[in-house]
Amino acid sequence: MVNKTLNYWGPSFEEDVININVGGLRRRLSSSALSKFPDTRLGRLLSCDSEESILQLCDDYDVSAREFYFDRNPGFFLYVLHFYQTGKLHVMEELCVFSFCQEIEYWGINEFFLDSCCSYRYHERKLESRHHNWDEESEVSSVDTSPDEISDINHDLLHYSTLRCGNLRKRLWLTMENPGYSIPSKLFSFVSISVVLVSIATMCIHSMPEYQEVDENGNVLDEPILHKLEYFCISWFTFEVSSRLLLSPNPRKFFKHPLNLIDIVSVLPFYFTLLVDVTMGSDSELGNLGKVVQVFRLMRIFRVLKLARHSTGLRSLGATLKHSYREVGILLLYLAVGVSVFSGVAYTAEKEEDVGFDTIPACWWWGTVSMTTVGYGDVVPVTVAGKLAASGCILGGILVVALPITIIFNKFSHFYRKQKALEAAVRNSGKKEPEEGGSDSEALSETSLDRPSPERRGLTPGAQPSP
């Protein structure tokens, strides 16, 4: 189809018409329409003065017939044609946002020419697509699911093949790590949750006076049954964290995982207080160190966080809070501004009434309680101006708290789906052995399918579009 006799554009090219053939779709365009957009691909054709410059812009051409061939999407070219006729570009709904970007970049059309009816939708879809990749915005997380993380999991599972009794250790690790892996893993998860609940119940019951015993010195002693339950729970927690450490495919990653750190923190206070009691005596004999020991004993409440290992919702909530620090920061900023403003107004209106609004810092407590819609009622305004300020504070608090809720909820839903996908990936990785051979032919077949052939473009080998 290439014509070796090159005819340059004449001085009156504005009155000429050229033929554009895009994937078999032929359309005629006036040179004057193309000259309005000289920076586009078709507009630059008018300034070509050699065969090489023309072939840099199109796939084939015939100058005598003024026809240029482009091996591109013919459906999208209709939108390009409409752009040259009207100067406005519209979004092709059938294309994803990235394919649309590639097409307009090929034709040299800036997204600035998008019509107002499509501009907002296009930029919204583009921004949404960028936000899909959560893993690029965060460090290693226990809930982020990406091909790289799934690949890391498979790599860790392959590490078992080099260990002694590797297959058994892998199955035991998956049983303890993924509650949905098998029936034994579900039973193990049920027992672990039950022990956590028993431990929390034991700590709560121990705080009740009717279940406390006092010795001759007035020191509070543990009730024998509760004491035995506490030792049983600690024994289980120790067994659990020790087993996970021994069976872990990567001990270094073990100590970086947040859930494993929670397991370690849940048992350390017990052994610390036990060590202090054995070496130094009871809390009453330790003075200030005894108070530190009591604080460590109160840290047993963190055992409730162990439930996150067995709850997809709790893990998703933790990831949501981690990745919503911007929204939470904006919320706290709004609250701080609102509390400061309304506290000053309430102080001005109520300072003469002696009802608790004596200073502005004292009003901060009232402002915080009112803006968060808690309303303890310990301090209330009595004047009309104070009540109006309180009404504005409450209404402002409702609006401020409601603003970021939708964003946080959407992130929670996203991470919940991610966590479900990761659990399924871990479960499937454990049930299917990695295939080491036979994948080359499949890869080659996939590659051949992805590569467009002349037949798939509507052309036969060696054939050329008819002029």
Coordinates of C-alpha atoms in Angstrom, one line a residue:
M1 CA 0.0 0.0 0.0
V2 CA 3.0 2.3 0.5
N3 CA 3.3 4.7 -2.4
K4 CA 6.9 5.5 -3.1
T5 CA 6.0 8.7 -4.9
L6 CA 5.4 11.1 -2.1
N7 CA 3.1 14.0 -2.8
Y8 CA 3.7 16.9 -0.4
W9 CA 0.8 18.9 0.9
G10 CA 0.0 21.8 -1.3
P11 CA -0.4 25.4 -0.2
S12 CA -4.2 25.1 -0.3
F13 CA -4.4 22.0 1.9
E14 CA -7.2 23.6 4.0
E15 CA -9.7 22.7 1.2
D16 CA -8.4 19.1 0.9
V17 CA -10.0 16.0 2.3
I18 CA -8.0 13.0 3.6
N19 CA -9.2 9.5 4.3
I20 CA -8.6 7.9 7.7
N21 CA -8.8 4.1 8.0
V22 CA -8.8 2.8 11.6
G23 CA -9.1 -0.9 11.9
G24 CA -11.2 -1.1 8.7
L25 CA -13.4 1.8 9.6
R26 CA -13.1 4.6 7.0
R27 CA -13.9 8.2 7.5
R28 CA -13.2 11.4 5.6
L29 CA -11.9 14.5 7.4
S30 CA -11.2 17.9 6.1
S31 CA -7.7 19.3 6.5
S32 CA -9.1 22.5 7.9
A33 CA -10.7 20.5 10.8
L34 CA -7.4 18.8 11.6
S35 CA -5.4 22.0 11.4
K36 CA -7.4 23.4 14.4
F37 CA -5.6 20.8 16.6
P38 CA -2.0 20.8 15.3
D39 CA -0.7 19.0 18.4
T40 CA -2.8 15.9 17.8
R41 CA -1.6 12.8 15.9
L42 CA -3.8 13.5 12.9
G43 CA -3.0 17.2 13.0
R44 CA 0.7 16.5 12.9
L45 CA 0.1 14.5 9.6
L46 CA -0.4 17.8 7.8
S47 CA 3.1 19.0 8.7
C48 CA 4.8 15.8 7.5
D49 CA 7.2 16.2 4.5
S50 CA 8.8 12.8 4.3
E51 CA 7.9 9.1 4.2
E52 CA 9.7 8.5 7.5
S53 CA 7.8 11.3 9.4
I54 CA 4.5 9.9 8.1
L55 CA 5.3 6.3 9.2
Q56 CA 6.1 7.6 12.6
L57 CA 2.5 8.7 13.0
C58 CA 0.5 6.0 11.2
D59 CA 0.9 2.3 10.4
D60 CA 0.5 2.6 6.6
Y61 CA -0.5 5.2 4.0
D62 CA -1.2 6.1 0.4
V63 CA -0.5 9.7 -0.4
S64 CA -2.1 9.6 -3.8
A65 CA -5.4 8.4 -2.3
R66 CA -4.8 10.6 0.8
E67 CA -5.5 7.6 3.0
F68 CA -3.8 6.8 6.3
Y69 CA -4.2 3.5 8.1
F70 CA -4.1 3.1 11.9
D71 CA -4.2 -0.3 13.6
R72 CA -6.3 0.9 16.6
N73 CA -9.7 0.5 18.2
P74 CA -12.3 1.5 15.5
G75 CA -15.0 2.0 18.1
F76 CA -13.0 4.7 19.9
F77 CA -12.2 6.4 16.6
L78 CA -15.8 7.6 16.4
Y79 CA -15.2 9.6 19.6
V80 CA -12.0 11.0 18.1
L81 CA -14.0 12.0 14.9
H82 CA -16.6 13.7 17.1
F83 CA -13.8 15.6 18.8
Y84 CA -12.4 17.0 15.6
Q85 CA -15.9 18.0 14.5
T86 CA -17.0 19.7 17.8
G87 CA -13.8 20.2 19.8
K88 CA -15.2 18.2 22.7
L89 CA -14.2 14.7 23.8
H90 CA -16.5 12.3 25.5
V91 CA -15.7 9.2 27.6
M92 CA -16.2 5.8 26.0
E93 CA -18.0 3.7 28.7
E94 CA -17.0 0.4 27.2
L95 CA -13.3 1.1 27.9
C96 CA -11.7 1.1 31.4
V97 CA -10.2 4.3 32.5
F98 CA -6.6 3.1 31.8
S99 CA -7.4 2.0 28.3
F100 CA -9.2 5.3 27.7
C101 CA -6.1 7.2 28.8
Q102 CA -3.9 5.1 26.5
E103 CA -6.2 5.8 23.5
I104 CA -6.3 9.6 24.0
E105 CA -2.6 9.6 24.6
Y106 CA -2.0 7.8 21.3
W107 CA -4.2 10.2 19.4
G108 CA -2.5 13.1 21.1
I109 CA -5.7 14.5 22.7
N110 CA -5.4 16.1 26.1
E111 CA -7.9 15.2 28.7
F112 CA -8.5 18.9 29.1
F113 CA -10.8 18.7 26.1
L114 CA -13.2 16.4 28.0
D115 CA -16.7 17.8 27.9
S116 CA -18.3 18.9 31.2
C117 CA -20.8 16.0 31.1
C118 CA -17.9 13.4 31.2
S119 CA -15.1 15.3 32.9
Y120 CA -16.2 14.7 36.5
R121 CA -17.1 11.0 35.9
Y122 CA -13.7 10.4 34.2
H123 CA -11.6 11.9 37.0
E124 CA -13.7 10.1 39.6
R125 CA -13.1 6.8 38.0
K126 CA -9.4 7.6 37.5
L127 CA -9.1 8.5 41.2
E128 CA -11.0 5.4 42.3
S129 CA -8.7 3.2 40.2
R130 CA -5.7 4.7 41.8
H131 CA -7.1 4.1 45.3
H132 CA -7.6 0.4 44.6
N133 CA -4.0 -0.4 45.2
W134 CA -3.9 -0.1 49.0
D135 CA -0.6 -2.0 49.4
E136 CA 1.4 0.9 47.8
E137 CA 0.1 3.3 50.5
S138 CA 1.1 1.3 53.6
E139 CA 3.7 -0.9 55.1
V140 CA 3.3 -4.6 55.7
S141 CA -0.1 -5.2 57.2
S142 CA -1.9 -8.3 58.4
V143 CA -4.9 -7.5 56.3
D144 CA -3.6 -6.1 53.0
T145 CA -4.1 -8.6 50.1
S146 CA -2.0 -8.2 47.0
P147 CA -0.3 -10.6 44.6
D148 CA 3.0 -9.8 46.3
E149 CA 1.7 -10.8 49.7
I150 CA 0.1 -14.0 48.4
S151 CA 3.4 -14.7 46.6
D152 CA 5.2 -14.2 50.0
I153 CA 2.8 -16.7 51.6
N154 CA 3.5 -19.3 48.9
H155 CA 7.2 -18.6 49.3
D156 CA 7.0 -19.2 53.0
L157 CA 5.1 -22.5 52.5
L158 CA 7.7 -23.6 50.0
H159 CA 10.3 -23.1 52.8
Y160 CA 8.7 -26.1 54.6
S161 CA 10.0 -28.4 51.9
T162 CA 13.6 -27.9 53.1
L163 CA 12.7 -28.6 56.8
R164 CA 12.5 -31.9 58.6
C165 CA 8.9 -33.1 58.8
G166 CA 8.1 -30.1 56.7
N167 CA 4.7 -31.3 55.4
L168 CA 3.5 -32.0 59.0
R169 CA 4.8 -28.6 60.3
K170 CA 3.1 -26.8 57.4
R171 CA -0.3 -28.5 58.1
L172 CA 0.0 -27.7 61.9
W173 CA 0.9 -24.1 61.2
L174 CA -2.0 -23.6 58.8
T175 CA -4.3 -25.3 61.4
M176 CA -3.3 -22.8 64.0
E177 CA -3.1 -19.8 61.7
N178 CA -6.2 -20.1 59.6
P179 CA -9.5 -21.1 61.3
G180 CA -11.1 -22.0 58.0
Y181 CA -8.4 -24.4 56.8
S182 CA -9.9 -27.6 58.1
I183 CA -12.2 -29.1 60.8
P184 CA -9.3 -29.4 63.3
S185 CA -8.4 -25.8 62.7
K186 CA -12.0 -24.8 63.5
L187 CA -11.9 -26.8 66.7
F188 CA -8.6 -25.2 67.7
S189 CA -10.0 -21.8 67.0
F190 CA -13.1 -22.6 69.1
V191 CA -10.9 -23.8 72.1
S192 CA -8.7 -20.7 71.8
I193 CA -11.7 -18.3 71.8
S194 CA -13.2 -20.2 74.8
V195 CA -10.0 -19.9 76.8
V196 CA -9.8 -16.1 76.1
L197 CA -13.4 -15.6 77.2
V198 CA -12.7 -17.7 80.4
S199 CA -9.6 -15.6 81.1
I200 CA -11.6 -12.3 80.8
A201 CA -14.4 -13.7 82.9
T202 CA -12.0 -14.8 85.6
M203 CA -10.4 -11.4 85.7
C204 CA -13.8 -9.7 86.0
I205 CA -15.1 -12.0 88.7
H206 CA -11.9 -11.6 90.7
S207 CA -12.7 -7.9 91.0
M208 CA -16.0 -8.6 92.8
P209 CA -15.7 -8.4 96.6
E210 CA -17.8 -11.6 97.2
Y211 CA -15.2 -13.6 95.4
Q212 CA -12.2 -12.1 97.2
E213 CA -10.4 -13.6 100.2
V214 CA -8.4 -11.6 102.7
D215 CA -5.5 -12.9 104.8
E216 CA -4.7 -11.9 108.4
N217 CA -2.6 -9.0 107.1
G218 CA -5.5 -7.5 105.1
N219 CA -4.0 -8.5 101.7
V220 CA -6.4 -9.6 99.0
L221 CA -5.9 -13.3 98.0
D222 CA -7.1 -15.0 94.8
E223 CA -10.0 -17.4 95.1
P224 CA -8.6 -20.9 94.7
I225 CA -10.8 -21.9 91.7
L226 CA -10.2 -18.6 89.9
H227 CA -6.5 -19.0 90.7
K228 CA -6.4 -22.4 89.0
L229 CA -8.4 -21.1 86.0
E230 CA -5.9 -18.3 85.6
Y231 CA -3.0 -20.8 85.6
F232 CA -4.8 -22.9 83.0
C233 CA -5.4 -20.0 80.7
I234 CA -1.8 -18.8 81.0
S235 CA -0.6 -22.4 80.2
W236 CA -2.8 -22.4 77.1
F237 CA -1.6 -19.0 75.9
T238 CA 2.0 -20.0 76.5
F239 CA 1.5 -23.2 74.5
E240 CA -0.2 -21.3 71.7
V241 CA 2.5 -18.6 71.2
S242 CA 5.3 -21.1 71.6
S243 CA 3.8 -23.5 69.1
R244 CA 3.3 -20.7 66.6
L245 CA 6.9 -19.6 67.0
L246 CA 8.2 -23.1 66.6
L247 CA 6.1 -23.9 63.5
S248 CA 6.4 -20.5 61.9
P249 CA 8.1 -20.7 58.4
N250 CA 9.8 -17.3 59.0
P251 CA 10.7 -16.5 62.7
R252 CA 11.8 -13.0 61.8
K253 CA 8.4 -12.2 60.3
F254 CA 6.8 -13.8 63.4
F255 CA 7.9 -11.0 65.7
K256 CA 6.8 -8.3 63.2
H257 CA 3.2 -9.5 63.0
P258 CA 0.8 -7.4 65.2
L259 CA -1.3 -10.4 66.3
N260 CA 1.8 -12.3 67.4
L261 CA 2.9 -9.3 69.4
I262 CA -0.5 -9.3 71.1
D263 CA -0.1 -12.9 72.0
I264 CA 3.3 -12.2 73.6
V265 CA 2.1 -9.2 75.5
S266 CA -0.9 -11.2 76.9
V267 CA 1.4 -13.6 78.7
L268 CA 4.4 -11.4 79.7
P269 CA 2.6 -9.6 82.6
F270 CA 1.9 -12.9 84.3
Y271 CA 5.5 -14.1 84.2
F272 CA 6.8 -10.7 85.3
T273 CA 4.5 -10.5 88.3
L274 CA 5.3 -14.2 89.1
L275 CA 9.0 -13.4 89.0
V276 CA 8.6 -10.4 91.3
D277 CA 6.5 -12.3 93.8
V278 CA 9.0 -15.2 94.0
T279 CA 12.1 -13.0 94.3
M280 CA 10.9 -10.0 96.2
G281 CA 7.7 -10.9 98.0
S282 CA 4.1 -9.5 97.9
D283 CA 3.0 -6.2 96.6
S284 CA 2.7 -4.6 100.1
E285 CA 6.4 -5.2 100.7
L286 CA 7.5 -3.6 97.4
G287 CA 6.3 0.0 97.8
N288 CA 6.3 1.8 94.4
L289 CA 7.4 -1.4 92.6
G290 CA 4.2 -3.1 93.9
K291 CA 2.1 -0.5 92.1
V292 CA 4.1 -1.3 88.9
V293 CA 3.2 -4.9 89.4
Q294 CA -0.4 -4.1 89.8
V295 CA -0.3 -2.2 86.5
F296 CA 1.1 -5.2 84.8
R297 CA -1.7 -7.3 86.3
L298 CA -4.2 -4.9 84.8
M299 CA -2.6 -5.4 81.4
R300 CA -4.3 -8.8 81.4
I301 CA -7.2 -7.0 79.9
F302 CA -5.3 -6.8 76.6
R303 CA -6.0 -10.5 76.2
V304 CA -9.4 -9.5 74.7
L305 CA -7.3 -8.4 71.7
K306 CA -6.4 -12.0 71.1
L307 CA -9.9 -12.4 69.7
A308 CA -8.8 -10.5 66.6
R309 CA -6.8 -13.5 65.5
H310 CA -10.1 -15.4 65.1
S311 CA -12.3 -12.5 63.9
T312 CA -12.2 -11.1 60.4
G313 CA -14.2 -8.1 61.5
L314 CA -11.8 -7.1 64.3
R315 CA -8.8 -7.4 62.0
S316 CA -10.6 -5.3 59.4
L317 CA -11.4 -2.7 62.0
G318 CA -7.8 -2.4 63.0
A319 CA -6.7 -2.0 59.4
T320 CA -9.4 0.6 58.9
L321 CA -8.2 2.7 61.8
K322 CA -4.6 2.3 60.6
H323 CA -5.3 3.6 57.1
S324 CA -7.8 6.2 58.2
Y325 CA -5.4 8.4 60.2
R326 CA -6.0 11.3 57.8
E327 CA -9.8 11.2 58.4
V328 CA -9.3 10.7 62.1
G329 CA -6.9 13.6 62.2
I330 CA -9.4 15.8 60.4
L331 CA -12.1 14.7 62.8
L332 CA -10.0 15.6 65.8
L333 CA -9.1 19.0 64.3
Y334 CA -12.7 19.8 63.7
L335 CA -13.5 18.8 67.3
A336 CA -10.7 20.8 68.7
V337 CA -11.8 23.9 66.8
G338 CA -15.4 23.5 67.8
V339 CA -14.6 22.8 71.5
S340 CA -12.4 26.0 71.6
V341 CA -15.0 28.2 69.9
F342 CA -18.1 27.0 71.9
S343 CA -16.1 26.9 75.2
G344 CA -15.2 30.5 74.8
V345 CA -18.9 31.4 74.0
A346 CA -20.2 29.4 77.0
Y347 CA -17.6 31.0 79.3
T348 CA -18.7 34.5 78.3
A349 CA -22.4 33.7 78.8
E350 CA -22.1 31.7 82.0
K351 CA -19.1 33.0 84.0
E352 CA -21.3 35.1 86.3
E353 CA -23.7 32.3 87.1
D354 CA -21.4 30.0 89.2
V355 CA -22.5 26.8 87.5
G356 CA -19.1 25.4 86.6
F357 CA -18.1 27.6 83.7
D358 CA -15.5 29.5 85.8
T359 CA -12.6 29.3 83.3
I360 CA -12.2 28.5 79.7
P361 CA -10.2 25.3 80.4
A362 CA -13.0 24.2 82.6
C363 CA -15.4 24.8 79.7
W364 CA -13.3 22.5 77.5
W365 CA -14.7 19.5 79.4
W366 CA -18.3 20.7 78.8
G367 CA -17.5 21.4 75.1
T368 CA -16.0 18.0 74.5
V369 CA -18.9 16.2 76.2
S370 CA -21.4 18.2 74.2
M371 CA -19.7 18.0 70.8
T372 CA -19.4 14.3 71.0
T373 CA -23.1 14.1 72.0
V374 CA -22.3 12.3 75.3
G375 CA -24.0 14.7 77.6
Y376 CA -23.1 13.7 81.1
G377 CA -25.2 16.6 82.5
D378 CA -22.7 17.4 85.3
V379 CA -22.3 21.0 83.9
V380 CA -25.2 22.7 82.1
P381 CA -25.8 26.3 81.0
V382 CA -28.7 28.3 82.6
T383 CA -28.8 31.5 80.6
V384 CA -30.4 31.9 77.2
A385 CA -27.1 32.7 75.5
G386 CA -25.5 29.7 77.1
K387 CA -28.3 27.4 75.9
L388 CA -28.0 28.8 72.4
A389 CA -24.3 28.1 72.5
A390 CA -24.9 24.6 73.8
S391 CA -27.4 24.0 71.0
G392 CA -24.9 25.1 68.3
C393 CA -22.2 23.0 70.0
I394 CA -24.4 19.8 69.9
L395 CA -25.6 20.3 66.3
G396 CA -22.0 21.1 65.2
G397 CA -20.8 18.0 66.9
I398 CA -23.3 15.8 65.0
L399 CA -22.2 17.2 61.7
V400 CA -18.5 17.0 62.5
V401 CA -18.7 13.4 63.6
A402 CA -20.9 12.4 60.7
L403 CA -18.6 13.8 57.9
P404 CA -15.8 11.2 57.9
I405 CA -18.1 8.2 58.8
T406 CA -18.9 7.3 55.2
I407 CA -15.2 7.3 54.2
I408 CA -14.2 5.2 57.2
F409 CA -17.1 2.7 56.5
N410 CA -16.1 2.3 52.9
K411 CA -12.5 1.6 53.9
F412 CA -13.8 -1.0 56.4
S413 CA -15.8 -2.7 53.7
H414 CA -12.8 -2.7 51.5
F415 CA -10.5 -4.2 54.1
Y416 CA -13.1 -6.8 55.0
R417 CA -13.2 -8.1 51.5
K418 CA -9.4 -8.0 51.3
Q419 CA -9.2 -10.1 54.5
K420 CA -11.6 -12.6 53.2
A421 CA -9.6 -12.9 49.9
L422 CA -6.4 -13.4 51.9
E423 CA -7.9 -16.1 54.0
A424 CA -9.1 -17.9 50.9
A425 CA -5.6 -17.6 49.4
V426 CA -3.9 -19.0 52.5
R427 CA -6.5 -21.8 52.6
N428 CA -6.0 -22.7 48.9
S429 CA -2.2 -22.4 49.2
G430 CA -2.2 -25.0 51.9
K431 CA -4.5 -27.5 50.1
K432 CA -2.7 -27.4 46.8
E433 CA 0.9 -28.3 46.4
P434 CA 2.9 -25.9 44.3
E435 CA 3.4 -27.1 40.8
E436 CA 7.0 -26.9 39.7
G437 CA 6.7 -28.2 36.2
G438 CA 4.3 -28.0 33.3
S439 CA 3.8 -24.2 33.6
D440 CA 6.0 -23.2 30.7
S441 CA 3.7 -24.4 28.0
E442 CA 0.7 -22.7 29.7
A443 CA 2.6 -19.5 29.9
L444 CA 3.5 -19.7 26.3
S445 CA -0.1 -20.4 25.3
E446 CA -1.3 -17.4 27.4
T447 CA 1.4 -15.2 25.7
S448 CA 0.3 -16.3 22.3
L449 CA -3.3 -15.5 23.2
D450 CA -2.4 -12.0 24.4
R451 CA -0.5 -11.2 21.2
P452 CA -2.8 -9.9 18.5
S453 CA -2.6 -11.7 15.2
P454 CA -3.5 -10.3 11.8
E455 CA -6.7 -12.4 11.7
R456 CA -7.8 -10.9 15.0
R457 CA -7.3 -7.4 13.5
G458 CA -9.6 -8.3 10.6
L459 CA -6.7 -8.7 8.2
T460 CA -5.1 -11.7 6.5
P461 CA -1.3 -12.0 6.4
G462 CA 0.1 -9.9 3.6
A463 CA -3.3 -8.3 2.9
Q464 CA -3.7 -4.6 2.8
P465 CA -6.8 -2.5 3.2
S466 CA -8.3 -1.7 -0.2
P467 CA -8.2 2.0 -1.1

